[in-house]
PDB file of C-alpha atoms in Angstrom:
ATOM      1  CA  MET A 355       0.000   0.004  -0.001  1.00  0.00           C
ATOM      2  CA  ARG A 356       2.851   2.382   0.719  1.00  0.00           C
ATOM      3  CA  GLU A 357       4.185   2.010  -2.811  1.00  0.00           C
ATOM      4  CA  ALA A 358       0.754   2.759  -4.264  1.00  0.00           C
ATOM      5  CA  THR A 359       0.588   5.886  -2.172  1.00  0.00           C
ATOM      6  CA  LEU A 360       4.074   6.927  -3.182  1.00  0.00           C
ATOM      7  CA  ASP A 361       3.320   6.279  -6.860  1.00  0.00           C
ATOM      8  CA  HIS A 362       0.153   8.369  -6.567  1.00  0.00           C
ATOM      9  CA  LEU A 363       2.056  11.248  -5.003  1.00  0.00           C
ATOM     10  CA  ILE A 364       4.844  11.102  -7.560  1.00  0.00           C
ATOM     11  CA  ALA A 365       2.327  11.058 -10.425  1.00  0.00           C
ATOM     12  CA  LYS A 366       0.390  13.965  -8.959  1.00  0.00           C
ATOM     13  CA  GLN A 367       3.523  16.041  -8.472  1.00  0.00           C
ATOM     14  CA  THR A 368       4.916  15.175 -11.894  1.00  0.00           C
ATOM     15  CA  ASP A 369       1.749  16.436 -13.597  1.00  0.00           C
ATOM     16  CA  SER A 370       1.694  19.615 -11.528  1.00  0.00           C
ATOM     17  CA  THR A 371       3.173  23.049 -12.178  1.00  0.00           C
ATOM     18  CA  VAL A 372       3.027  23.774  -8.445  1.00  0.00           C
ATOM     19  CA  PRO A 373       6.352  23.477  -6.570  1.00  0.00           C
ATOM     20  CA  PHE A 374       6.913  20.411  -4.384  1.00  0.00           C
ATOM     21  CA  SER A 375       8.041  22.636  -1.523  1.00  0.00           C
ATOM     22  CA  VAL A 376       6.583  26.041  -0.722  1.00  0.00           C
ATOM     23  CA  GLY A 377       7.998  28.747   1.542  1.00  0.00           C
ATOM     24  CA  PHE A 378       5.059  30.912   2.554  1.00  0.00           C
ATOM     25  CA  GLU A 379       5.859  34.309   4.125  1.00  0.00           C
ATOM     26  CA  MET A 380       2.887  35.001   6.395  1.00  0.00           C
ATOM     27  CA  THR A 381       4.038  38.343   7.675  1.00  0.00           C
ATOM     28  CA  SER A 382       6.898  40.776   7.662  1.00  0.00           C
ATOM     29  CA  ARG A 383       6.226  41.715  11.245  1.00  0.00           C
ATOM     30  CA  CYS A 384       8.674  40.821  13.977  1.00  0.00           C
ATOM     31  CA  ASN A 385       9.096  41.759  17.616  1.00  0.00           C
ATOM     32  CA  GLU A 386      12.798  42.484  17.066  1.00  0.00           C
ATOM     33  CA  ASP A 387      14.152  45.662  15.524  1.00  0.00           C
ATOM     34  CA  CYS A 388      17.394  44.493  13.964  1.00  0.00           C
ATOM     35  CA  SER A 389      19.161  47.304  12.098  1.00  0.00           C
ATOM     36  CA  HIS A 390      20.385  44.919   9.379  1.00  0.00           C
ATOM     37  CA  CYS A 391      16.941  43.501   8.609  1.00  0.00           C
ATOM     38  CA  VAL A 392      14.725  44.963   5.914  1.00  0.00           C
ATOM     39  CA  ARG A 393      11.701  43.360   7.609  1.00  0.00           C
ATOM     40  CA  SER A 394      11.953  45.886  10.410  1.00  0.00           C
ATOM     41  CA  ARG A 395      10.378  48.353   7.933  1.00  0.00           C
ATOM     42  CA  TRP A 396       7.113  46.488   7.762  1.00  0.00           C
ATOM     43  CA  MET A 397       4.511  48.190   5.641  1.00  0.00           C
ATOM     44  CA  GLY A 398       1.382  46.516   6.986  1.00  0.00           C
ATOM     45  CA  ASN A 399       0.158  44.757   3.853  1.00  0.00           C
ATOM     46  CA  GLU A 400      -0.602  41.254   5.119  1.00  0.00           C
ATOM     47  CA  LEU A 401      -2.979  38.754   3.653  1.00  0.00           C
ATOM     48  CA  THR A 402      -6.125  38.025   5.613  1.00  0.00           C
ATOM     49  CA  TYR A 403      -6.857  34.606   7.152  1.00  0.00           C
ATOM     50  CA  ASP A 404      -9.352  33.848   4.348  1.00  0.00           C
ATOM     51  CA  GLU A 405      -6.853  34.840   1.658  1.00  0.00           C
ATOM     52  CA  ILE A 406      -4.203  32.574   3.198  1.00  0.00           C
ATOM     53  CA  VAL A 407      -6.577  29.650   3.490  1.00  0.00           C
ATOM     54  CA  ASP A 408      -7.597  30.125  -0.156  1.00  0.00           C
ATOM     55  CA  ILE A 409      -3.937  29.989  -1.242  1.00  0.00           C
ATOM     56  CA  LEU A 410      -3.287  26.935   0.936  1.00  0.00           C
ATOM     57  CA  GLU A 411      -6.301  25.136  -0.514  1.00  0.00           C
ATOM     58  CA  GLN A 412      -5.077  25.893  -4.034  1.00  0.00           C
ATOM     59  CA  LEU A 413      -1.587  24.626  -3.230  1.00  0.00           C
ATOM     60  CA  ALA A 414      -2.938  21.424  -1.724  1.00  0.00           C
ATOM     61  CA  ALA A 415      -5.273  20.825  -4.621  1.00  0.00           C
ATOM     62  CA  GLU A 416      -2.428  21.237  -7.119  1.00  0.00           C
ATOM     63  CA  GLY A 417      -0.101  18.840  -5.223  1.00  0.00           C
ATOM     64  CA  ALA A 418       2.243  20.911  -3.148  1.00  0.00           C
ATOM     65  CA  MET A 419       3.678  18.449  -0.601  1.00  0.00           C
ATOM     66  CA  GLU A 420       5.741  20.543   1.798  1.00  0.00           C
ATOM     67  CA  LEU A 421       4.949  23.896   3.374  1.00  0.00           C
ATOM     68  CA  THR A 422       7.209  26.095   5.484  1.00  0.00           C
ATOM     69  CA  PHE A 423       5.800  29.189   7.144  1.00  0.00           C
ATOM     70  CA  THR A 424       8.287  32.053   7.253  1.00  0.00           C
ATOM     71  CA  GLY A 425       8.157  35.756   7.690  1.00  0.00           C
ATOM     72  CA  GLY A 426       9.488  38.141   9.952  1.00  0.00           C
ATOM     73  CA  ASP A 427       7.975  36.090  12.747  1.00  0.00           C
ATOM     74  CA  PRO A 428       4.798  34.118  11.879  1.00  0.00           C
ATOM     75  CA  LEU A 429       4.006  33.741  15.591  1.00  0.00           C
ATOM     76  CA  VAL A 430       3.078  37.429  15.848  1.00  0.00           C
ATOM     77  CA  ARG A 431      -0.082  36.782  13.819  1.00  0.00           C
ATOM     78  CA  GLU A 432      -3.017  36.256  16.147  1.00  0.00           C
ATOM     79  CA  ASP A 433      -4.433  33.677  13.656  1.00  0.00           C
ATOM     80  CA  PHE A 434      -1.213  31.682  13.393  1.00  0.00           C
ATOM     81  CA  LEU A 435      -2.530  28.572  15.148  1.00  0.00           C
ATOM     82  CA  PRO A 436      -5.813  28.436  13.163  1.00  0.00           C
ATOM     83  CA  ILE A 437      -3.763  28.783   9.941  1.00  0.00           C
ATOM     84  CA  MET A 438      -1.450  25.957  11.083  1.00  0.00           C
ATOM     85  CA  ARG A 439      -4.412  23.746  11.948  1.00  0.00           C
ATOM     86  CA  LYS A 440      -6.049  24.453   8.562  1.00  0.00           C
ATOM     87  CA  SER A 441      -2.860  23.688   6.697  1.00  0.00           C
ATOM     88  CA  HIS A 442      -2.559  20.372   8.548  1.00  0.00           C
ATOM     89  CA  GLU A 443      -6.126  19.447   7.559  1.00  0.00           C
ATOM     90  CA  LEU A 444      -5.317  19.978   3.912  1.00  0.00           C
TER      91      LEU A 444
END
């Protein structure tokens, strides 16, 4: 059964134009103020929870297999845990 699952995943990824691995920058915000970091000049243009979920659903439907949340600091988003839970469901 494991081979069938692996074959299915390989076939799905091979036919897809979506990257296998996605780095998703959730925010530029960060609690630090490092002088060398361009993120310390955050402009406030974040995606909403619904916009992020829509993107995650599209990535999952197209076959993206690995997701890494990045940012400044993703943990500063109040909706970080709900986003993580949703990504895990997908």
